[in-house]
């Protein structure tokens, strides 16, 4: 076996003790510590990502079993990835991050051995890696495999296995064991690298190294797992339950992006892999010579999936990976192919990074600020102020608790769908379902765990419910399989801003009667007429992937599935759907698009008439794609709430304002405002209303002066000229205030919820406002509304 000149050099950490080499070595350590270790950690906030970030830390704090009580992409050391502070995880976060820093430092020095230029290049690349924790985590098992290859090469030319070399090896594989309990999905690359290293050590008859390559990460996982407060008996469940989370991620969470980024990355990755194989004096197909290309391929392929499946800012992970991969080639080769691969890797990384982050002086300045400056400030504050960052954390908690609208309730509480933070901030006892982010219950097995949780003894006493779809999904899909159980086991007790408060049933149940249908075969693109019923209709749609679809799911991502929905009124909706969630069952009729629609499922069917579905069509986003089988099965189940709420009393619908009809009525010359939504959709010139009329928007008396309206009305005029006025409630619209730079316009928003039971026929729907003791009708808004399906 031929080796490069660098491989045949003795194993030394410094280049003859030269100061430049020493400086570069310690600069690398500084960069790694600043990039890996959250000396200035992130504080809690609200939103999609901040919610799971806080949720994972809170789960560890409450002693919940990770992988059993809480099932997510991350493990108990998630804070190393998120950089988020929590008093219960801060020590774990710092200790684990330092280990990763030291491991990478020792591994890189061992691989580079006194080449200051290469060390400086890696310092720069790792600084940019601060923008992607995924790339940093994936780099750890990659380095462990490169260290193994270097040791094998050195052993092949007769160098002994020195204690310091063995130390580097053990630390590298100990870090490799830590990352799966940071982010469970990284286990795929970790296991692949361990098996590859095990294979090459066995082939080269390095029994001690073969044993250490397996034992070290296994012991490391166990030690870190137990140190986090988890029990060893729960560790298998963590990895077992990670399988559906990892396998279902690609289809469920994929979003499209610029295809040229994908193509350029693939070309760059292939160049790196080819260079790692062909850029040597003698090409052979021995297991040892195939090992290095295999390692590069695994690292770059997993990074490709991490970056381009969810093709948004995640693409930065791929950019950093190809940058690190290209530079790492220089640790082994200096040939022309390596040079070409490196140049194209730099080009690819710059192209992707520039699009998603930007390459400019402000970007570089911000990069230095979030790494070096932030670390220095954090270290100084941790030393000088013993109460920090805990005091800062408590201040954030206190602030968000003061602005949350969730009341403090007795018993244990959960919140649907993904925004866990407000519930944790509120001070209620957080009792999450296993897949606590609703959008992640994307396989049937995961959905079933949440259902069983609601049926079990540990079910929460209270639920704050909100419909929160992501990525243009069918709104009833996220945690949709649990909706029938929620309708069965819980009842609404209060309407809160943005949420419906549900309480667990006692002996007096709001029973749900279920009539199950039979699966029927249908074709993709087929328009399917929905059965006529006043009950809640649940659809179980089983769309199976083709062989090519399964392959696409492994190599990249399959074609997106969509559903087209036509309401009885003729209105159409199109949503993205996920096969596993469809298979678990979703409420398909009436169409539920928001929390208010869900609330009406507990009420009389008349209130949901306008959302009854006439037909559906399931299809692929790209008809030429072959990801999904053309035939699928569809089953309809009927649900009927036996005891219903009275929506008029429960929601406090807005009454008719008779006083407005006594005021002088004039036509305004011009109005500043809009009708944004009617029954959850953008208004059309002609609409149909059935019992319920929900209207929202904004209206100002004067935008230039920043004066909201005295009162806003929805005016309904029948053919005889009789007017019905419904006074709107004031709603906050900070976006309007910001758009016109008028703070007082924050209260220019309005909303109306009105029961149209007393109205029938065709009405003119207008927007009006009270000003100077009279009602002024806005000329800009005139909508023909057919109410309760009766046209006179």
XYZ file of C-alpha atoms in Angstrom, residues 7-267:
261
model
C 1.590 9.888 6.119
C 5.137 8.560 6.444
C 6.182 11.381 8.765
C 6.474 10.553 12.479
C 3.475 11.400 14.608
C 4.139 14.830 16.088
C 1.748 17.567 17.158
C 3.997 20.523 16.317
C 6.230 21.227 13.346
C 9.622 21.147 15.008
C 8.445 23.444 17.769
C 8.155 26.416 15.426
C 6.180 29.298 16.856
C 3.943 29.588 13.818
C 2.890 25.971 14.215
C 2.293 26.390 17.933
C 0.292 29.569 17.362
C -1.892 27.898 14.754
C -2.509 24.930 17.027
C -3.760 27.083 19.865
C -5.696 29.310 17.476
C -7.517 26.178 16.315
C -8.350 25.306 19.929
C -9.635 28.833 20.506
C -11.852 28.677 17.419
C -13.238 25.257 18.323
C -14.060 26.322 21.877
C -15.757 29.503 20.661
C -17.758 27.639 18.012
C -18.747 24.597 20.070
C -19.153 25.912 23.624
C -22.148 28.181 24.408
C -20.402 30.507 26.846
C -23.115 33.066 25.993
C -26.132 30.769 25.702
C -29.444 31.453 23.999
C -32.313 32.470 26.264
C -35.878 31.091 25.970
C -38.370 32.619 23.573
C -41.616 31.752 21.770
C -42.245 30.285 18.332
C -41.841 26.979 16.543
C -38.126 26.340 17.038
C -37.833 28.095 20.418
C -40.651 25.870 21.669
C -38.946 22.547 21.029
C -35.642 24.034 22.182
C -37.195 24.981 25.524
C -39.233 21.786 25.584
C -36.200 19.507 25.407
C -34.486 21.353 28.254
C -37.690 21.380 30.281
C -38.138 17.636 29.735
C -34.686 16.971 31.198
C -35.442 19.356 34.060
C -38.689 17.527 34.903
C -37.022 14.119 34.747
C -39.089 12.951 31.787
C -37.803 9.898 29.956
C -36.289 11.005 26.683
C -37.323 8.609 23.939
C -40.340 7.381 25.903
C -42.165 10.268 27.589
C -40.769 12.703 25.026
C -39.898 11.543 21.512
C -38.193 13.994 19.216
C -35.167 14.290 16.938
C -33.022 15.260 19.906
C -31.743 13.638 23.061
C -31.039 14.848 26.613
C -27.984 16.810 25.448
C -29.990 18.804 22.892
C -28.728 22.026 24.495
C -25.285 21.388 22.985
C -26.945 21.711 19.587
C -29.389 24.495 20.451
C -26.961 26.483 22.653
C -29.994 27.189 24.845
C -29.594 27.805 28.545
C -31.518 26.051 31.273
C -30.322 25.704 34.887
C -30.850 21.935 34.699
C -28.739 21.426 31.568
C -26.074 24.143 31.665
C -23.304 21.967 33.138
C -24.143 19.151 30.725
C -24.084 21.600 27.828
C -20.707 23.094 28.764
C -19.012 19.776 29.587
C -20.234 18.044 26.447
C -19.314 20.983 24.234
C -15.813 21.124 25.668
C -15.355 17.410 24.983
C -16.384 17.889 21.351
C -13.985 20.828 21.046
C -11.055 18.895 22.519
C -11.852 15.838 20.417
C -11.897 17.811 17.166
C -8.777 19.697 18.180
C -6.736 16.574 18.915
C -8.040 14.812 15.799
C -7.192 17.700 13.464
C -3.711 18.172 14.921
C -3.069 14.457 14.556
C -4.214 14.530 10.931
C -2.471 17.751 9.908
C 0.784 17.479 11.916
C 2.487 20.826 11.748
C 1.040 22.339 8.569
C 0.149 25.891 9.622
C -1.521 26.782 6.330
C -3.913 23.855 6.552
C -4.617 24.603 10.204
C -5.472 28.205 9.372
C -7.760 27.048 6.557
C -9.628 24.783 8.960
C -9.841 27.611 11.498
C -11.636 29.787 8.942
C -13.916 26.944 7.805
C -14.834 26.088 11.383
C -15.623 29.716 12.137
C -18.201 29.640 9.336
C -19.480 26.363 10.801
C -20.903 28.466 13.632
C -23.870 28.972 11.283
C -24.651 25.245 11.230
C -24.640 22.992 14.276
C -25.617 20.088 12.009
C -22.354 20.401 10.080
C -20.370 20.531 13.326
C -22.002 17.382 14.710
C -21.542 15.480 11.450
C -17.877 16.523 11.380
C -17.186 14.622 14.626
C -17.699 11.036 13.325
C -16.022 12.050 10.055
C -12.890 13.067 11.974
C -12.948 9.840 14.005
C -12.909 7.832 10.773
C -10.073 9.948 9.306
C -8.035 9.396 12.473
C -8.600 5.649 12.099
C -7.400 5.749 8.482
C -4.275 7.683 9.456
C -3.437 5.200 12.184
C -3.874 2.262 9.796
C -1.574 3.934 7.266
C 1.058 4.594 9.896
C 0.825 1.051 11.225
C 1.223 -0.299 7.684
C 4.644 1.363 7.346
C 5.825 0.115 10.709
C 5.094 2.881 13.200
C 4.152 1.684 16.676
C 0.845 2.607 18.296
C 2.069 5.262 20.728
C 0.097 6.053 23.916
C -0.639 9.618 22.751
C -1.956 8.286 19.447
C -4.168 5.865 21.330
C -5.344 8.748 23.518
C -6.375 10.777 20.449
C -8.209 7.731 19.109
C -10.122 7.090 22.345
C -11.136 10.759 22.745
C -12.325 10.894 19.111
C -14.522 7.814 19.557
C -15.786 8.988 22.955
C -17.037 12.170 21.259
C -18.564 10.027 18.527
C -20.603 8.354 21.274
C -21.825 11.676 22.632
C -23.414 13.097 19.498
C -26.262 10.523 19.186
C -27.583 11.637 22.584
C -27.386 15.228 21.355
C -29.263 14.620 18.127
C -30.583 11.127 17.595
C -30.654 11.293 13.805
C -26.841 11.642 13.739
C -26.766 8.048 14.975
C -26.979 6.933 11.323
C -23.627 8.460 10.427
C -22.070 7.460 13.755
C -22.998 3.801 13.352
C -21.858 3.804 9.715
C -18.471 5.231 10.663
C -18.028 2.819 13.577
C -18.839 -0.174 11.358
C -16.467 1.071 8.664
C -13.665 1.521 11.196
C -14.403 -1.850 12.787
C -14.208 -3.496 9.390
C -10.875 -1.977 8.433
C -9.333 -2.753 11.828
C -10.434 -6.374 11.604
C -9.117 -6.585 8.030
C -5.756 -5.181 9.168
C -5.742 -7.453 12.222
C -5.723 -4.570 14.670
C -7.737 -6.329 17.359
C -7.199 -3.771 20.090
C -8.299 -0.892 17.866
C -11.250 -2.904 16.583
C -12.412 -3.514 20.139
C -11.888 0.105 21.181
C -13.730 1.431 18.123
C -16.900 -0.304 19.340
C -16.508 -0.291 23.117
C -15.493 3.375 23.444
C -18.591 4.950 21.814
C -20.909 2.433 23.505
C -19.465 3.198 26.945
C -19.534 6.904 26.099
C -23.231 6.788 25.197
C -24.078 4.959 28.420
C -22.012 7.306 30.600
C -23.464 10.458 29.089
C -26.983 9.018 29.127
C -26.846 8.169 32.823
C -25.106 11.466 33.647
C -28.095 13.311 32.167
C -30.414 11.690 34.707
C -31.821 9.049 32.368
C -31.933 5.344 33.201
C -30.061 2.724 31.177
C -33.267 0.740 30.662
C -34.709 3.660 28.647
C -31.729 3.900 26.280
C -32.954 1.168 23.868
C -36.352 2.897 23.623
C -34.616 6.148 22.724
C -32.921 4.586 19.710
C -35.881 2.393 18.728
C -38.274 5.342 18.724
C -35.739 7.393 16.796
C -36.245 5.084 13.784
C -39.709 6.380 12.733
C -38.626 9.945 13.538
C -35.610 9.627 11.216
C -37.266 7.524 8.511
C -40.368 9.702 8.245
C -38.504 13.012 8.278
C -37.634 13.149 4.577
C -41.163 13.048 3.175
C -42.820 14.960 5.996
C -40.411 17.850 6.414
C -39.068 18.286 2.868
C -39.426 21.665 1.226
C -38.171 22.576 -2.259
C -35.316 24.908 -3.101
C -33.097 26.016 -5.944
C -32.115 22.912 -7.945
C -28.817 24.416 -9.107
C -27.536 24.349 -5.522
C -28.233 20.622 -5.352
C -26.549 19.945 -8.686
C -23.452 21.978 -7.861
C -23.131 20.262 -4.471
C -23.396 16.788 -6.016
C -20.661 17.637 -8.540
